[in-house]
Amino acid sequence: MAEGYYLGPDGQVAAKPYKLLRQALDRSSKVAIAKYAWSGRERLGLLRLRDDAIVLHAMRWPDEARDPATVDPPSETVSEEEIEQTLVLIDRMTQDDLEGSEFTDACTDALAKIIEAKREEKPLPEAPEPEQPGKVLDLMAALNESVQQAKASRGEGADVHEMPKKKTAKKQPAKRTAAKKTTKKTTARRSRSA
């Protein structure tokens, strides 16, 4: 699925069919799949209710969607215990409402403050300092640690060593062989005939 759009009736003639469809979808607790034309193309859409409005969610044709089998790594296996631990983690992180400071658009709010300050010709607001400074990560150390953990999980006890640097011999200039030069000397000019 792609973007979602609120649909509304176009004039008095469409008001009654719109209301009928909206109430029928509400009572049936179903969604509708519809074809529609957009930018000269036939498209699929999912119609659902949100409050008192019908929302059209654009859908992709099968050839526009990536095959899910290409995403799932087939060689990985997970244990039942790992699944249970993940479910416990999901339950702990689940929130019933999507309200609070973490569900606000901070970029849009900051941009609105800047626009308001410029409109009123006031100084721009100061950017808030981050609560915690960013953590600097040593990528090589993290990679080595990851390799160690992977080997330990497979039961391998080998250490990771850095590869020795290759010694490269200096290139000797290529031997050049003297080529015989043959030159023809012409002493007389050709005469031109008119």
Short mmCIF file of C-alpha atoms in Angstrom, two decimals:
data_model
loop_
_atom_site.label_atom_id
_atom_site.label_comp_id
_atom_site.label_asym_id
_atom_site.label_seq_id
_atom_site.Cartn_x
_atom_site.Cartn_y
_atom_site.Cartn_z
CA MET A 1 0.00 0.00 0.00
CA ALA A 2 1.04 3.56 -0.56
CA GLU A 3 -0.39 6.98 0.29
CA GLY A 4 -3.81 7.56 1.83
CA TYR A 5 -6.33 10.20 0.68
CA TYR A 6 -9.58 11.41 2.24
CA LEU A 7 -12.45 11.11 -0.22
CA GLY A 8 -15.45 13.38 -0.30
CA PRO A 9 -18.57 13.59 -2.46
CA ASP A 10 -18.36 15.81 -5.52
CA GLY A 11 -21.58 17.81 -5.33
CA GLN A 12 -25.14 17.00 -4.32
CA VAL A 13 -25.54 14.13 -6.81
CA ALA A 14 -22.70 12.16 -5.17
CA ALA A 15 -23.68 12.94 -1.55
CA LYS A 16 -26.20 10.10 -1.14
CA PRO A 17 -24.04 7.32 -2.74
CA TYR A 18 -21.09 8.50 -0.62
CA LYS A 19 -23.16 8.34 2.59
CA LEU A 20 -24.59 4.93 1.64
CA LEU A 21 -21.12 3.49 1.00
CA ARG A 22 -19.76 4.98 4.21
CA GLN A 23 -22.57 3.55 6.35
CA ALA A 24 -22.45 0.16 4.61
CA LEU A 25 -18.70 -0.12 5.23
CA ASP A 26 -19.26 0.90 8.85
CA ARG A 27 -21.98 -1.70 9.51
CA SER A 28 -20.19 -4.52 7.70
CA SER A 29 -16.79 -3.77 9.32
CA LYS A 30 -15.22 -4.44 5.93
CA VAL A 31 -13.01 -2.57 3.51
CA ALA A 32 -13.55 -2.25 -0.23
CA ILE A 33 -11.10 -2.74 -3.08
CA ALA A 34 -11.67 -0.39 -6.01
CA LYS A 35 -10.11 0.45 -9.38
CA TYR A 36 -9.60 4.10 -10.18
CA ALA A 37 -7.77 6.19 -12.76
CA TRP A 38 -4.94 8.48 -11.71
CA SER A 39 -2.43 10.24 -13.96
CA GLY A 40 -3.55 8.25 -16.97
CA ARG A 41 -3.09 4.88 -15.26
CA GLU A 42 -5.52 2.37 -13.84
CA ARG A 43 -4.77 1.76 -10.18
CA LEU A 44 -6.02 -0.31 -7.26
CA GLY A 45 -7.18 1.24 -4.03
CA LEU A 46 -8.40 0.14 -0.62
CA LEU A 47 -11.36 2.07 0.79
CA ARG A 48 -11.77 2.16 4.57
CA LEU A 49 -13.41 4.36 7.14
CA ARG A 50 -11.71 6.83 9.41
CA ASP A 51 -14.16 8.59 11.69
CA ASP A 52 -16.88 9.81 9.31
CA ALA A 53 -14.81 9.88 6.14
CA ILE A 54 -13.83 7.33 3.51
CA VAL A 55 -10.09 7.01 3.03
CA LEU A 56 -8.55 5.70 -0.19
CA HIS A 57 -5.21 3.96 0.25
CA ALA A 58 -3.35 3.53 -3.02
CA MET A 59 -2.26 -0.06 -3.61
CA ARG A 60 0.49 -1.44 -5.78
CA TRP A 61 0.02 -3.89 -8.62
CA PRO A 62 1.90 -7.18 -8.13
CA ASP A 63 4.62 -6.21 -10.61
CA GLU A 64 5.25 -3.00 -8.63
CA ALA A 65 5.87 -4.83 -5.34
CA ARG A 66 9.03 -6.65 -4.38
CA ASP A 67 8.71 -10.38 -3.76
CA PRO A 68 8.71 -10.93 0.04
CA ALA A 69 10.69 -14.15 -0.37
CA THR A 70 13.74 -12.09 -1.37
CA VAL A 71 13.73 -10.33 2.01
CA ASP A 72 13.51 -13.32 4.37
CA PRO A 73 16.95 -14.86 5.00
CA PRO A 74 16.23 -18.59 4.45
CA SER A 75 19.30 -19.92 6.25
CA GLU A 76 18.49 -18.32 9.60
CA THR A 77 16.62 -20.33 12.23
CA VAL A 78 15.15 -19.03 15.46
CA SER A 79 14.28 -21.01 18.55
CA GLU A 80 10.94 -21.01 20.32
CA GLU A 81 12.61 -19.38 23.35
CA GLU A 82 13.84 -16.48 21.21
CA ILE A 83 10.34 -15.95 19.85
CA GLU A 84 8.87 -15.94 23.36
CA GLN A 85 11.47 -13.43 24.57
CA THR A 86 10.68 -11.19 21.60
CA LEU A 87 6.96 -11.35 22.40
CA VAL A 88 7.69 -10.31 26.00
CA LEU A 89 9.77 -7.39 24.72
CA ILE A 90 6.97 -6.34 22.35
CA ASP A 91 4.44 -6.46 25.20
CA ARG A 92 6.69 -4.25 27.35
CA MET A 93 7.12 -1.71 24.55
CA THR A 94 3.46 -1.66 23.45
CA GLN A 95 1.54 1.58 23.98
CA ASP A 96 -2.22 1.86 23.73
CA ASP A 97 -2.21 5.47 22.57
CA LEU A 98 0.05 7.35 20.20
CA GLU A 99 0.17 10.55 22.20
CA GLY A 100 3.11 12.19 23.91
CA SER A 101 6.30 14.00 23.06
CA GLU A 102 7.82 11.09 21.15
CA PHE A 103 4.90 11.12 18.68
CA THR A 104 5.18 14.77 17.67
CA ASP A 105 6.80 16.15 14.54
CA ALA A 106 9.66 18.14 16.07
CA CYS A 107 11.01 19.28 12.68
CA THR A 108 7.71 20.83 11.61
CA ASP A 109 7.27 22.49 15.03
CA ALA A 110 10.80 23.96 14.88
CA LEU A 111 10.24 25.17 11.31
CA ALA A 112 6.96 26.86 12.34
CA LYS A 113 8.81 28.70 15.14
CA ILE A 114 11.47 29.90 12.69
CA ILE A 115 8.83 31.11 10.21
CA GLU A 116 6.94 32.93 12.98
CA ALA A 117 10.16 34.59 14.23
CA LYS A 118 11.05 35.76 10.70
CA ARG A 119 7.52 37.02 10.10
CA GLU A 120 7.65 39.12 13.28
CA GLU A 121 11.29 40.10 12.59
CA LYS A 122 12.45 38.61 15.88
CA PRO A 123 15.71 36.73 16.45
CA LEU A 124 15.61 33.09 15.48
CA PRO A 125 14.96 30.65 18.33
CA GLU A 126 17.94 28.78 19.69
CA ALA A 127 18.15 25.11 18.87
CA PRO A 128 17.77 22.98 22.00
CA GLU A 129 20.84 21.08 23.11
CA PRO A 130 20.52 17.32 22.89
CA GLU A 131 19.99 15.67 26.26
CA GLN A 132 22.83 13.21 25.75
CA PRO A 133 25.83 13.79 23.54
CA GLY A 134 26.12 11.45 20.61
CA LYS A 135 28.10 8.30 21.24
CA VAL A 136 31.25 7.95 19.14
CA LEU A 137 31.49 4.44 17.82
CA ASP A 138 34.71 2.71 16.85
CA LEU A 139 33.59 0.73 13.82
CA MET A 140 36.55 -1.66 13.80
CA ALA A 141 36.09 -2.48 17.49
CA ALA A 142 32.37 -3.06 16.92
CA LEU A 143 33.09 -5.25 13.90
CA ASN A 144 35.67 -7.33 15.79
CA GLU A 145 33.25 -7.73 18.70
CA SER A 146 30.50 -8.81 16.32
CA VAL A 147 32.80 -11.38 14.70
CA GLN A 148 33.81 -12.72 18.11
CA GLN A 149 30.17 -13.08 19.16
CA ALA A 150 29.26 -14.81 15.90
CA LYS A 151 32.13 -17.27 16.26
CA ALA A 152 31.29 -17.90 19.90
CA SER A 153 27.66 -18.61 19.00
CA ARG A 154 28.87 -21.16 16.41
CA GLY A 155 31.26 -22.72 18.90
CA GLU A 156 34.41 -21.56 17.19
CA GLY A 157 37.22 -20.37 19.42
CA ALA A 158 39.52 -18.80 16.84
CA ASP A 159 40.85 -15.31 17.42
CA VAL A 160 40.66 -12.59 14.83
CA HIS A 161 44.04 -11.26 13.77
CA GLU A 162 44.84 -8.45 11.44
CA MET A 163 46.13 -9.46 8.06
CA PRO A 164 49.84 -8.75 7.53
CA LYS A 165 50.56 -6.02 5.07
CA LYS A 166 51.82 -7.26 1.74
CA LYS A 167 55.30 -6.25 0.72
CA THR A 168 55.37 -5.02 -2.80
CA ALA A 169 58.55 -5.16 -4.80
CA LYS A 170 59.60 -2.09 -6.67
CA LYS A 171 58.89 -2.36 -10.33
CA GLN A 172 61.95 -2.40 -12.49
CA PRO A 173 61.75 -0.36 -15.64
CA ALA A 174 61.10 -2.50 -18.66
CA LYS A 175 64.07 -3.21 -20.88
CA ARG A 176 63.86 -1.48 -24.14
CA THR A 177 65.29 -2.95 -27.25
CA ALA A 178 66.78 -0.64 -29.78
CA ALA A 179 64.75 -0.76 -32.93
CA LYS A 180 66.42 -0.42 -36.28
CA LYS A 181 65.41 2.71 -37.97
CA THR A 182 65.24 2.65 -41.67
CA THR A 183 64.94 5.87 -43.49
CA LYS A 184 64.71 6.53 -47.13
CA LYS A 185 66.22 9.61 -48.45
CA THR A 186 64.85 11.07 -51.55
CA THR A 187 67.06 13.52 -53.29
CA ALA A 188 64.93 14.60 -56.15
CA ARG A 189 61.51 16.03 -56.14
CA ARG A 190 58.77 14.67 -58.21
CA SER A 191 57.96 16.78 -61.11
CA ARG A 192 54.48 18.04 -61.37
CA SER A 193 52.75 17.74 -64.62
CA ALA A 194 50.19 20.28 -65.50
#
